[in-house]
Amino acid sequence: MTQHIRKHTAVVTCVSVDIAGQHFITGSRDTTCKVWLIAHQHGFATSVDETPVQTLFGHDAEVSAVALNMELDIAVSGSLNGICIIHTVQTGQLVCTLRPHPDDTHPYSIPLVGIGNLGTIVVYSAASTKCGVQDEKKHMLHRYSVNGKPLVSVSVEEEISDFAVRGQWLAGAQQNKLIVRSLDKLLPVHEVTLLAPIRTVKITSKNTHVLLGLNDGKLIILAVKPT
């Protein structure tokens, strides 16, 4: 361990690093999010500034997912009560609140959020397994504009353990399958099946490779074919 920082008042539940690698955001059970600056020296990360760049408020339940795009000056966070919030980073202003299921009385959570290069926001909502929601609505993907306007929502057959958004594509892990979707309609366009369930999905900064962490401890690296 090279550094220990205690600023949240409860467990840190989620972390996301900005694509430039200069900042990251944390979400916590204390219902806040904090944005942090990573110090670099000679091109390598050396430490984290112990004073957060910004503390973001607005949730009234545990924060379960976060995403950050410093170039666009936005942070997106989701909570266990099914609410998403868009903030500006520099001022900490709450831009808007997203409710993927505004008319549904069943309990939904937000396990994953993502921000595309052009500001498109993707939200994955999941219903409690005990709430009696119809199968086709238990797992859903939603796409919003950078200002929070709803654009499209689709149901997915299985739980998504992780996803990454780059350019016009979303790469998501469902059990042992990597499913690539077009970002405009969120419909599948390509599928890769592996021998073990996928836990994490990351895309390299130059969009040349997809990194997959599997349940059996293996790291799979897939090359992205240039278009």
Tab-separated table of C-alpha atoms in Angstrom:
chain	number	residue	atom	x	y	z
A	1	MET	CA	0.000	0.000	0.000
A	2	THR	CA	1.430	3.371	-1.020
A	3	GLN	CA	-1.351	5.686	0.153
A	4	HIS	CA	-4.394	5.663	2.414
A	5	ILE	CA	-7.090	8.347	2.178
A	6	ARG	CA	-10.199	8.540	4.353
A	7	LYS	CA	-12.734	11.122	3.165
A	8	HIS	CA	-15.972	9.185	2.706
A	9	THR	CA	-17.870	8.443	5.920
A	10	ALA	CA	-18.902	4.942	4.826
A	11	VAL	CA	-17.767	2.111	2.545
A	12	VAL	CA	-16.613	3.042	-0.963
A	13	THR	CA	-18.854	0.971	-3.238
A	14	CYS	CA	-17.685	1.887	-6.768
A	15	VAL	CA	-14.793	3.535	-8.615
A	16	SER	CA	-14.309	4.712	-12.190
A	17	VAL	CA	-11.275	6.292	-13.871
A	18	ASP	CA	-11.586	8.995	-16.530
A	19	ILE	CA	-10.318	7.898	-19.941
A	20	ALA	CA	-7.412	10.370	-19.756
A	21	GLY	CA	-6.179	8.747	-16.542
A	22	GLN	CA	-5.827	12.062	-14.694
A	23	HIS	CA	-8.907	11.805	-12.473
A	24	PHE	CA	-11.175	9.191	-10.947
A	25	ILE	CA	-14.501	9.183	-9.136
A	26	THR	CA	-15.680	7.208	-6.109
A	27	GLY	CA	-19.204	6.442	-4.934
A	28	SER	CA	-20.062	5.481	-1.387
A	29	ARG	CA	-22.666	4.088	0.942
A	30	ASP	CA	-22.683	7.580	2.483
A	31	THR	CA	-24.672	8.626	-0.666
A	32	THR	CA	-21.981	11.009	-1.980
A	33	CYS	CA	-19.502	10.879	-4.853
A	34	LYS	CA	-16.017	12.376	-4.840
A	35	VAL	CA	-13.774	13.268	-7.765
A	36	TRP	CA	-10.017	12.919	-7.251
A	37	LEU	CA	-6.886	14.144	-9.034
A	38	ILE	CA	-4.098	11.662	-9.805
A	39	ALA	CA	-0.605	13.171	-9.613
A	40	HIS	CA	1.850	12.075	-12.319
A	41	GLN	CA	5.598	12.279	-12.632
A	42	HIS	CA	7.560	11.369	-15.764
A	43	GLY	CA	4.395	9.899	-17.231
A	44	PHE	CA	3.620	7.615	-14.268
A	45	ALA	CA	0.933	7.966	-11.597
A	46	THR	CA	2.621	8.683	-8.268
A	47	SER	CA	-0.114	9.635	-5.796
A	48	VAL	CA	-3.638	10.925	-5.324
A	49	ASP	CA	-4.315	14.456	-4.074
A	50	GLU	CA	-5.828	13.948	-0.619
A	51	THR	CA	-8.319	16.797	-1.114
A	52	PRO	CA	-11.095	15.838	-3.552
A	53	VAL	CA	-11.551	18.003	-6.623
A	54	GLN	CA	-15.293	17.924	-5.985
A	55	THR	CA	-17.862	16.282	-3.714
A	56	LEU	CA	-21.185	15.545	-5.388
A	57	PHE	CA	-24.486	15.341	-3.520
A	58	GLY	CA	-28.066	14.443	-4.411
A	59	HIS	CA	-28.575	10.748	-3.737
A	60	ASP	CA	-30.592	9.489	-0.793
A	61	ALA	CA	-29.487	5.847	-1.127
A	62	GLU	CA	-26.186	4.006	-1.488
A	63	VAL	CA	-24.315	4.935	-4.664
A	64	SER	CA	-23.873	1.769	-6.736
A	65	ALA	CA	-22.297	2.980	-10.001
A	66	VAL	CA	-20.237	5.948	-11.208
A	67	ALA	CA	-18.736	7.240	-14.465
A	68	LEU	CA	-16.607	10.280	-15.245
A	69	ASN	CA	-15.722	12.304	-18.337
A	70	MET	CA	-13.536	15.300	-17.501
A	71	GLU	CA	-13.368	16.501	-21.100
A	72	LEU	CA	-17.147	16.940	-21.111
A	73	ASP	CA	-17.157	18.063	-17.446
A	74	ILE	CA	-19.786	15.506	-16.407
A	75	ALA	CA	-20.098	12.817	-13.783
A	76	VAL	CA	-22.906	10.251	-13.744
A	77	SER	CA	-23.887	8.219	-10.706
A	78	GLY	CA	-26.547	5.605	-9.980
A	79	SER	CA	-27.937	4.338	-6.694
A	80	LEU	CA	-29.626	1.286	-5.219
A	81	ASN	CA	-33.033	2.969	-5.346
A	82	GLY	CA	-32.969	3.217	-9.150
A	83	ILE	CA	-32.046	6.897	-9.477
A	84	CYS	CA	-29.271	8.355	-11.681
A	85	ILE	CA	-27.849	11.858	-11.350
A	86	ILE	CA	-25.786	13.916	-13.791
A	87	HIS	CA	-23.422	16.496	-12.247
A	88	THR	CA	-20.945	18.965	-13.634
A	89	VAL	CA	-17.516	18.321	-12.142
A	90	GLN	CA	-16.017	21.798	-12.001
A	91	THR	CA	-18.919	23.404	-10.125
A	92	GLY	CA	-20.591	20.311	-8.666
A	93	GLN	CA	-23.945	21.445	-10.052
A	94	LEU	CA	-26.724	18.882	-10.324
A	95	VAL	CA	-27.741	18.951	-13.998
A	96	CYS	CA	-30.654	16.530	-13.889
A	97	THR	CA	-32.031	13.390	-12.278
A	98	LEU	CA	-32.765	10.316	-14.394
A	99	ARG	CA	-35.480	7.844	-13.448
A	100	PRO	CA	-35.370	4.887	-15.874
A	101	HIS	CA	-38.559	3.417	-14.363
A	102	PRO	CA	-40.618	6.422	-13.207
A	103	ASP	CA	-44.000	4.670	-13.287
A	104	ASP	CA	-42.920	1.297	-11.930
A	105	THR	CA	-43.495	0.520	-8.261
A	106	HIS	CA	-41.077	-2.429	-8.270
A	107	PRO	CA	-37.615	-1.910	-6.756
A	108	TYR	CA	-34.874	-1.333	-9.333
A	109	SER	CA	-31.194	-0.683	-8.757
A	110	ILE	CA	-28.548	0.848	-11.030
A	111	PRO	CA	-25.546	-1.533	-11.115
A	112	LEU	CA	-23.757	0.159	-14.052
A	113	VAL	CA	-23.485	3.546	-15.772
A	114	GLY	CA	-21.253	4.707	-18.622
A	115	ILE	CA	-20.428	7.815	-20.654
A	116	GLY	CA	-19.607	7.682	-24.355
A	117	ASN	CA	-17.028	9.854	-26.093
A	118	LEU	CA	-19.693	12.232	-27.407
A	119	GLY	CA	-21.587	12.464	-24.129
A	120	THR	CA	-24.074	9.659	-24.625
A	121	ILE	CA	-25.013	8.208	-21.235
A	122	VAL	CA	-25.823	4.519	-20.834
A	123	VAL	CA	-27.591	3.148	-17.753
A	124	TYR	CA	-28.164	-0.485	-16.831
A	125	SER	CA	-31.109	-1.094	-14.479
A	126	ALA	CA	-31.870	-4.376	-12.725
A	127	ALA	CA	-34.963	-5.423	-10.818
A	128	SER	CA	-34.830	-7.307	-7.559
A	129	THR	CA	-35.127	-11.056	-8.110
A	130	LYS	CA	-37.938	-11.164	-5.546
A	131	CYS	CA	-40.093	-8.334	-6.833
A	132	GLY	CA	-42.119	-10.224	-9.445
A	133	VAL	CA	-41.198	-8.075	-12.437
A	134	GLN	CA	-41.856	-9.646	-15.835
A	135	ASP	CA	-38.756	-11.388	-17.206
A	136	GLU	CA	-38.456	-9.034	-20.170
A	137	LYS	CA	-38.167	-6.037	-17.804
A	138	LYS	CA	-35.794	-7.438	-15.186
A	139	HIS	CA	-32.657	-6.271	-16.989
A	140	MET	CA	-32.717	-3.164	-19.161
A	141	LEU	CA	-30.322	-0.810	-20.917
A	142	HIS	CA	-31.192	2.866	-21.334
A	143	ARG	CA	-29.500	5.556	-23.413
A	144	TYR	CA	-29.731	9.274	-22.642
A	145	SER	CA	-28.350	12.452	-24.160
A	146	VAL	CA	-25.705	14.414	-22.263
A	147	ASN	CA	-28.530	16.617	-20.953
A	148	GLY	CA	-30.536	13.662	-19.685
A	149	LYS	CA	-33.073	13.294	-22.514
A	150	PRO	CA	-34.287	9.665	-22.835
A	151	LEU	CA	-33.358	8.259	-26.256
A	152	VAL	CA	-33.876	4.490	-26.211
A	153	SER	CA	-34.490	1.611	-23.768
A	154	VAL	CA	-34.138	-2.112	-24.487
A	155	SER	CA	-34.498	-5.253	-22.410
A	156	VAL	CA	-31.645	-7.770	-22.156
A	157	GLU	CA	-32.047	-11.465	-21.493
A	158	GLU	CA	-29.449	-11.871	-18.749
A	159	GLU	CA	-27.685	-9.906	-16.068
A	160	ILE	CA	-24.861	-7.646	-17.281
A	161	SER	CA	-21.814	-7.932	-15.035
A	162	ASP	CA	-19.917	-5.056	-16.659
A	163	PHE	CA	-19.832	-2.931	-19.802
A	164	ALA	CA	-17.615	-0.403	-21.554
A	165	VAL	CA	-18.652	2.373	-23.935
A	166	ARG	CA	-16.404	3.594	-26.746
A	167	GLY	CA	-17.284	5.495	-29.897
A	168	GLN	CA	-20.487	4.066	-31.371
A	169	TRP	CA	-20.282	0.741	-29.512
A	170	LEU	CA	-21.119	-0.781	-26.147
A	171	ALA	CA	-19.339	-3.984	-25.110
A	172	GLY	CA	-21.147	-5.822	-22.321
A	173	ALA	CA	-20.567	-9.051	-20.403
A	174	GLN	CA	-23.485	-11.433	-19.953
A	175	GLN	CA	-22.446	-14.685	-18.283
A	176	ASN	CA	-19.678	-16.107	-20.524
A	177	LYS	CA	-20.569	-13.945	-23.521
A	178	LEU	CA	-19.182	-10.598	-24.658
A	179	ILE	CA	-21.984	-8.886	-26.567
A	180	VAL	CA	-21.183	-5.822	-28.650
A	181	ARG	CA	-24.106	-3.466	-29.257
A	182	SER	CA	-24.557	-0.442	-31.470
A	183	LEU	CA	-24.870	2.617	-29.278
A	184	ASP	CA	-27.691	4.229	-31.264
A	185	LYS	CA	-30.273	1.448	-30.810
A	186	LEU	CA	-28.461	-0.697	-28.182
A	187	LEU	CA	-29.044	-3.758	-30.365
A	188	PRO	CA	-26.523	-6.657	-30.551
A	189	VAL	CA	-24.215	-6.693	-33.577
A	190	HIS	CA	-21.510	-9.157	-32.516
A	191	GLU	CA	-21.002	-11.869	-29.898
A	192	VAL	CA	-17.979	-13.703	-28.503
A	193	THR	CA	-18.450	-16.790	-26.304
A	194	LEU	CA	-15.788	-17.757	-23.758
A	195	LEU	CA	-15.334	-20.778	-21.501
A	196	ALA	CA	-15.896	-18.941	-18.198
A	197	PRO	CA	-18.150	-16.104	-16.999
A	198	ILE	CA	-16.833	-12.572	-17.568
A	199	ARG	CA	-16.463	-10.289	-14.542
A	200	THR	CA	-15.007	-7.083	-15.999
A	201	VAL	CA	-14.776	-5.386	-19.395
A	202	LYS	CA	-12.281	-2.640	-20.256
A	203	ILE	CA	-11.324	-1.034	-23.567
A	204	THR	CA	-7.853	0.451	-24.005
A	205	SER	CA	-7.574	4.227	-24.438
A	206	LYS	CA	-6.791	3.974	-28.150
A	207	ASN	CA	-9.638	1.474	-28.727
A	208	THR	CA	-7.259	-1.198	-30.010
A	209	HIS	CA	-8.010	-3.976	-27.505
A	210	VAL	CA	-10.756	-5.235	-25.196
A	211	LEU	CA	-9.615	-6.623	-21.833
A	212	LEU	CA	-11.796	-9.253	-20.162
A	213	GLY	CA	-11.362	-10.492	-16.598
A	214	LEU	CA	-12.872	-13.954	-16.101
A	215	ASN	CA	-14.220	-15.754	-13.053
A	216	ASP	CA	-11.484	-18.386	-13.331
A	217	GLY	CA	-8.746	-15.752	-12.904
A	218	LYS	CA	-7.752	-15.469	-16.550
A	219	LEU	CA	-7.283	-12.214	-18.451
A	220	ILE	CA	-8.433	-12.381	-22.068
A	221	ILE	CA	-7.212	-9.737	-24.529
A	222	LEU	CA	-9.143	-9.293	-27.762
A	223	ALA	CA	-7.829	-7.206	-30.645
A	224	VAL	CA	-10.301	-4.787	-32.182
A	225	LYS	CA	-10.442	-5.009	-35.962
A	226	PRO	CA	-10.029	-1.534	-37.508
A	227	THR	CA	-13.071	-0.273	-39.399
